[in-house]
């Protein structure tokens, strides 16, 4: 049976940004306190917690709230996605050496002037934040973005993916808030001391981070939400008085979470799952998971692929709950 049978074909699944609506992000008092300490101290905020608990979304929330208070703040964070090969320089910029070489060797009457290395440099999250804070520093460069200094939130996502030395290296770079374009005649860009750059880093705790790094961060661990907190989140996502805002769905999700052995689903999976059920017209009344219709069982059977992330767990929850 088609999960979306009877649904208008023009209806699209919600995008990732729908799920990360910063206005609906719920912060508990301890997290609010950690954010305020990081803002007051000027230190990076390091967030840990299992995947899907809202670490990345917090950067969107903070950028949104700071923009509401001060329009000089960018409304969205500048993001650096850490890779296993990342080096600290890449926080600031990347240089397309091959593109520069090819452009320099092109024979064209339309391009008589020498090709500049700076035209083949692309600013990355922290570099862009520094450049935006100091328009006077970049006025005669390709990075100039207007006369008004801008503040920003920089997200360094999944820092634990990076090589061992990366965390310590970037703290030095963050402290300096200045970078040099070695390939462009050592042109330097410095942060405007009157502007603000708020740095958030996330880790899935896949490996230990250096002690020296941890000592220089404000740390907060995001726990998996309680049932009460999950209900608040669902209310924000589907709206109060929606038929999909009911404890039975959250209870069923928590039952599944307890049974799954390998990768336990997090808040993001719960939100997606309920959105899928809503789009599939799963409910027309209060649900009783002990008395499901065949149509409901078929819909659940297909929707469980949102929650389980491997074959064994998917088979397990189908066997237990269907």
Coordinates of C-alpha atoms in Angstrom, one line a residue:
X1 CA 0.0 0.0 0.0
X2 CA 1.3 3.5 -0.9
X3 CA 2.0 5.5 2.3
X4 CA 0.8 8.6 0.5
X5 CA -2.2 7.2 -1.3
X6 CA -4.9 9.8 -1.5
X7 CA -2.4 12.7 -1.0
X8 CA -2.2 15.5 -3.5
X9 CA 0.9 14.8 -5.6
X10 CA 1.9 18.5 -5.4
X11 CA 2.5 18.2 -1.6
X12 CA 6.2 18.0 -0.9
X13 CA 8.0 16.6 2.1
X14 CA 9.2 19.3 4.5
X15 CA 12.7 20.5 3.9
X16 CA 15.5 20.3 6.5
X17 CA 15.1 24.0 7.1
X18 CA 11.5 23.4 8.0
X19 CA 12.6 21.1 10.8
X20 CA 15.3 23.6 11.9
X21 CA 12.9 26.6 12.2
X22 CA 15.0 28.6 14.7
X23 CA 11.9 30.2 16.2
X24 CA 10.6 26.8 17.4
X25 CA 13.9 25.6 18.9
X26 CA 13.4 24.9 22.7
X27 CA 16.3 25.7 25.1
X28 CA 16.2 24.4 28.7
X29 CA 17.5 26.8 31.4
X30 CA 20.9 25.1 31.7
X31 CA 21.5 25.5 28.0
X32 CA 20.5 29.1 28.1
X33 CA 22.9 29.6 31.0
X34 CA 25.8 28.0 29.0
X35 CA 25.0 30.2 25.9
X36 CA 25.0 33.3 28.1
X37 CA 28.3 32.4 29.7
X38 CA 29.9 31.9 26.3
X39 CA 28.5 35.2 25.1
X40 CA 29.7 37.1 28.1
X41 CA 33.2 35.5 28.2
X42 CA 33.8 35.5 24.4
X43 CA 34.9 31.9 24.6
X44 CA 33.7 29.2 22.1
X45 CA 30.8 27.1 23.1
X46 CA 31.4 23.4 22.7
X47 CA 28.3 21.2 22.5
X48 CA 28.3 17.5 22.8
X49 CA 25.5 14.9 22.6
X50 CA 24.3 12.1 20.4
X51 CA 23.4 12.9 16.8
X52 CA 20.0 14.5 16.3
X53 CA 19.7 16.2 19.7
X54 CA 19.8 19.7 18.3
X55 CA 23.5 20.7 18.5
X56 CA 23.7 22.1 15.0
X57 CA 20.2 23.7 15.2
X58 CA 21.4 25.7 18.3
X59 CA 23.6 27.8 16.0
X60 CA 20.6 28.7 13.8
X61 CA 18.6 29.5 17.0
X62 CA 21.4 31.8 18.4
X63 CA 22.0 33.6 15.1
X64 CA 18.2 34.1 14.7
X65 CA 17.8 35.5 18.3
X66 CA 20.9 37.8 18.0
X67 CA 19.6 39.1 14.7
X68 CA 16.3 39.9 16.3
X69 CA 18.1 41.9 18.9
X70 CA 20.6 43.5 16.6
X71 CA 20.2 43.7 12.8
X72 CA 24.0 43.9 12.4
X73 CA 24.1 40.2 13.2
X74 CA 23.7 37.8 10.3
X75 CA 20.4 35.9 10.6
X76 CA 22.0 32.5 9.7
X77 CA 25.3 31.0 11.0
X78 CA 28.4 30.7 8.8
X79 CA 29.1 27.0 8.8
X80 CA 32.4 25.0 8.6
X81 CA 31.7 21.3 8.1
X82 CA 34.8 19.5 9.6
X83 CA 36.3 16.6 7.6
X84 CA 38.9 14.0 8.5
X85 CA 41.4 15.9 6.4
X86 CA 40.6 19.4 7.8
X87 CA 43.4 21.8 8.6
X88 CA 43.1 25.1 10.6
X89 CA 43.7 27.3 7.5
X90 CA 40.6 26.0 5.9
X91 CA 38.5 27.7 8.6
X92 CA 39.5 30.9 6.9
X93 CA 39.9 30.2 3.2
X94 CA 40.6 27.7 0.4
X95 CA 42.9 28.4 -2.6
X96 CA 42.2 26.9 -6.0
X97 CA 45.8 26.5 -7.1
X98 CA 44.8 24.4 -10.2
X99 CA 42.2 27.0 -11.3
X100 CA 44.8 29.8 -10.8
X101 CA 47.4 27.9 -12.9
X102 CA 45.0 27.2 -15.7
X103 CA 43.7 30.8 -15.8
X104 CA 47.3 32.1 -15.8
X105 CA 48.2 30.0 -18.8
X106 CA 45.2 30.8 -20.9
X107 CA 46.1 32.7 -24.1
X108 CA 43.3 35.3 -24.6
X109 CA 43.2 38.7 -26.0
X110 CA 40.3 39.4 -23.6
X111 CA 42.4 38.8 -20.6
X112 CA 45.6 40.8 -21.0
X113 CA 46.1 41.6 -17.3
X114 CA 47.9 39.0 -15.1
X115 CA 45.5 36.7 -13.2
X116 CA 45.6 37.4 -9.5
X117 CA 45.8 34.6 -6.9
X118 CA 43.3 36.5 -4.7
X119 CA 40.6 35.9 -7.4
X120 CA 41.0 32.1 -6.8
X121 CA 40.6 32.3 -3.0
X122 CA 37.3 31.5 -1.4
X123 CA 36.6 32.6 2.1
X124 CA 35.3 29.9 4.6
X125 CA 33.2 30.4 7.7
X126 CA 35.6 32.1 10.1
X127 CA 37.4 34.0 7.3
X128 CA 34.1 35.3 6.0
X129 CA 33.1 36.3 9.5
X130 CA 36.3 38.3 10.0
X131 CA 36.0 39.9 6.6
X132 CA 32.4 40.9 7.2
X133 CA 33.4 42.5 10.5
X134 CA 36.0 44.7 8.8
X135 CA 34.8 46.1 5.5
X136 CA 37.7 48.7 5.5
X137 CA 40.1 45.8 5.4
X138 CA 38.5 44.2 2.3
X139 CA 37.5 47.3 0.4
X140 CA 39.8 46.7 -2.6
X141 CA 39.4 42.9 -2.6
X142 CA 36.8 40.4 -4.1
X143 CA 35.6 39.9 -0.5
X144 CA 34.2 43.4 0.0
X145 CA 30.5 43.1 0.9
X146 CA 29.4 46.6 1.7
X147 CA 30.5 49.4 4.1
X148 CA 28.7 48.3 7.2
X149 CA 30.4 45.9 9.7
X150 CA 28.5 42.8 10.4
X151 CA 28.5 40.4 13.4
X152 CA 28.0 36.7 13.0
X153 CA 27.7 33.2 14.5
X154 CA 30.2 30.7 13.3
X155 CA 29.4 27.0 13.5
X156 CA 32.3 24.5 13.4
X157 CA 30.4 21.3 13.1
X158 CA 31.5 17.8 14.2
X159 CA 35.0 18.9 15.3
X160 CA 35.7 15.4 16.5
X161 CA 36.0 14.2 12.9
X162 CA 39.2 16.3 12.4
X163 CA 42.8 15.2 12.9
X164 CA 44.1 15.2 16.5
X165 CA 45.9 18.6 16.2
X166 CA 43.1 20.5 14.6
X167 CA 41.2 21.4 17.8
X168 CA 44.2 23.0 19.4
X169 CA 45.3 24.7 16.2
X170 CA 41.9 26.4 15.7
X171 CA 41.8 27.8 19.2
X172 CA 44.9 29.8 18.4
X173 CA 43.4 30.9 15.2
X174 CA 40.1 31.9 16.9
X175 CA 42.0 33.9 19.5
X176 CA 44.0 35.8 16.9
X177 CA 40.9 36.5 14.7
X178 CA 43.2 37.5 11.9
X179 CA 44.4 35.6 8.9
X180 CA 47.0 36.0 6.2
X181 CA 46.5 35.0 2.5
X182 CA 49.9 33.6 1.9
X183 CA 49.1 33.0 -1.8
X184 CA 48.1 36.6 -2.3
X185 CA 51.3 38.5 -1.3
X186 CA 50.6 37.8 2.4
X187 CA 47.6 40.1 2.4
X188 CA 46.1 40.1 6.0
X189 CA 42.5 40.6 7.2
X190 CA 41.9 41.4 10.9
X191 CA 38.6 41.4 12.8
X192 CA 37.1 44.7 13.7
X193 CA 37.5 44.9 17.6
X194 CA 34.1 46.5 17.8
X195 CA 32.3 43.6 16.0
X196 CA 31.4 40.3 17.5
X197 CA 32.0 36.7 16.2
X198 CA 30.3 34.0 18.3
X199 CA 31.8 30.5 17.8
X200 CA 29.9 27.3 18.4
X201 CA 31.5 23.9 18.0
X202 CA 29.8 20.6 18.0
X203 CA 31.1 17.1 18.8
X204 CA 29.4 13.7 18.6
X205 CA 31.9 12.4 21.1
X206 CA 33.3 9.9 18.6
X207 CA 36.8 10.5 20.0
X208 CA 38.3 12.4 22.9
X209 CA 39.3 16.0 22.4
X210 CA 42.6 17.4 23.7
X211 CA 42.6 18.7 27.3
X212 CA 44.1 22.0 26.3
X213 CA 41.3 22.5 23.9
X214 CA 38.6 21.6 26.4
X215 CA 40.0 24.0 29.0
X216 CA 39.5 27.0 26.7
X217 CA 35.8 26.3 25.8
X218 CA 32.5 26.7 27.5
X219 CA 31.2 23.1 27.6
X220 CA 27.6 21.8 27.5
X221 CA 26.3 18.3 26.9
X222 CA 22.8 18.1 25.4
X223 CA 20.9 15.2 26.9
X224 CA 18.2 13.3 25.1
X225 CA 15.0 15.2 25.9
X226 CA 12.5 14.0 28.5
X227 CA 9.0 12.9 27.4
X228 CA 7.7 16.3 28.6
X229 CA 10.3 18.1 26.5
X230 CA 9.5 15.9 23.4
X231 CA 5.9 16.8 23.7
X232 CA 6.8 20.5 23.8
X233 CA 8.9 20.0 20.7
X234 CA 6.1 18.2 18.8
X235 CA 3.6 20.9 19.8
X236 CA 5.9 23.5 18.2
X237 CA 6.3 21.5 15.0
X238 CA 2.7 20.4 14.4
X239 CA 0.8 23.0 16.4
X240 CA -1.2 22.7 19.5
X241 CA -4.5 20.8 19.2
X242 CA -3.2 18.9 16.1
X243 CA -4.3 15.3 16.2
X244 CA -0.6 14.4 15.8
X245 CA 0.2 16.2 19.1
X246 CA -0.5 13.3 21.4
X247 CA 1.4 11.3 24.0
X248 CA 0.7 7.9 22.3
X249 CA 3.0 8.8 19.4
X250 CA 5.8 9.9 21.7
X251 CA 5.3 6.9 23.9
X252 CA 5.5 4.6 20.9
X253 CA 8.7 6.4 19.7
X254 CA 10.3 6.0 23.2
X255 CA 9.3 2.3 23.3
X256 CA 11.1 1.8 19.9
X257 CA 14.1 3.8 21.1
X258 CA 14.5 1.5 24.1
X259 CA 14.4 -1.6 21.9
X260 CA 16.8 -0.4 19.2
X261 CA 20.3 -1.7 20.0
X262 CA 22.7 0.1 17.6
X263 CA 21.9 3.6 16.5
X264 CA 19.1 4.9 18.7
X265 CA 16.9 7.5 17.0
X266 CA 17.0 11.0 18.3
X267 CA 14.8 14.1 18.3
X268 CA 15.3 14.7 14.6
X269 CA 14.0 11.2 13.7
X270 CA 10.9 11.8 15.9
X271 CA 10.1 15.0 14.2
X272 CA 10.6 13.5 10.7
X273 CA 8.6 10.4 11.6
X274 CA 5.6 12.4 12.9
X275 CA 5.8 14.7 9.8
X276 CA 5.7 11.6 7.6
X277 CA 2.7 10.2 9.4
X278 CA 0.9 13.5 9.2
X279 CA 1.6 13.8 5.4
X280 CA 0.4 10.2 5.0
X281 CA -2.9 10.9 6.9
X282 CA -2.1 8.2 9.4
X283 CA -4.5 9.4 12.0
X284 CA -8.2 10.4 11.9
X285 CA -8.7 9.9 15.7
X286 CA -6.7 9.1 18.8
X287 CA -4.4 6.2 18.2
X288 CA -4.4 2.9 20.1
X289 CA -1.2 1.0 19.3
X290 CA -2.7 -2.2 20.8
X291 CA -5.6 -2.1 18.3
X292 CA -4.2 -1.0 14.9
X293 CA -6.0 -1.4 11.6
X294 CA -4.2 -3.2 8.8
X295 CA -3.8 0.1 6.9
X296 CA -2.2 1.7 10.0
X297 CA 0.1 -1.3 10.3
X298 CA 1.2 -0.9 6.7
X299 CA 1.8 2.8 7.1
X300 CA 3.8 2.2 10.3
X301 CA 5.8 -0.6 8.6
X302 CA 7.0 1.9 5.9
X303 CA 7.5 4.8 8.3
X304 CA 9.8 2.8 10.6
X305 CA 12.6 3.3 8.0
X306 CA 12.8 6.9 9.2
X307 CA 13.5 5.7 12.8
X308 CA 15.8 2.6 12.3
X309 CA 19.1 3.1 10.5
X310 CA 20.2 -0.5 9.8
X311 CA 18.6 -3.7 8.7
X312 CA 18.8 -5.5 12.1
X313 CA 17.0 -2.7 14.0
X314 CA 14.4 -2.3 11.3
X315 CA 13.5 -6.0 11.4
X316 CA 13.5 -5.9 15.2
X317 CA 11.0 -3.1 15.7
X318 CA 8.7 -4.5 13.0
X319 CA 8.8 -7.9 14.7
X320 CA 8.1 -6.4 18.2
X321 CA 5.5 -3.7 17.3
X322 CA 3.7 -5.1 14.3

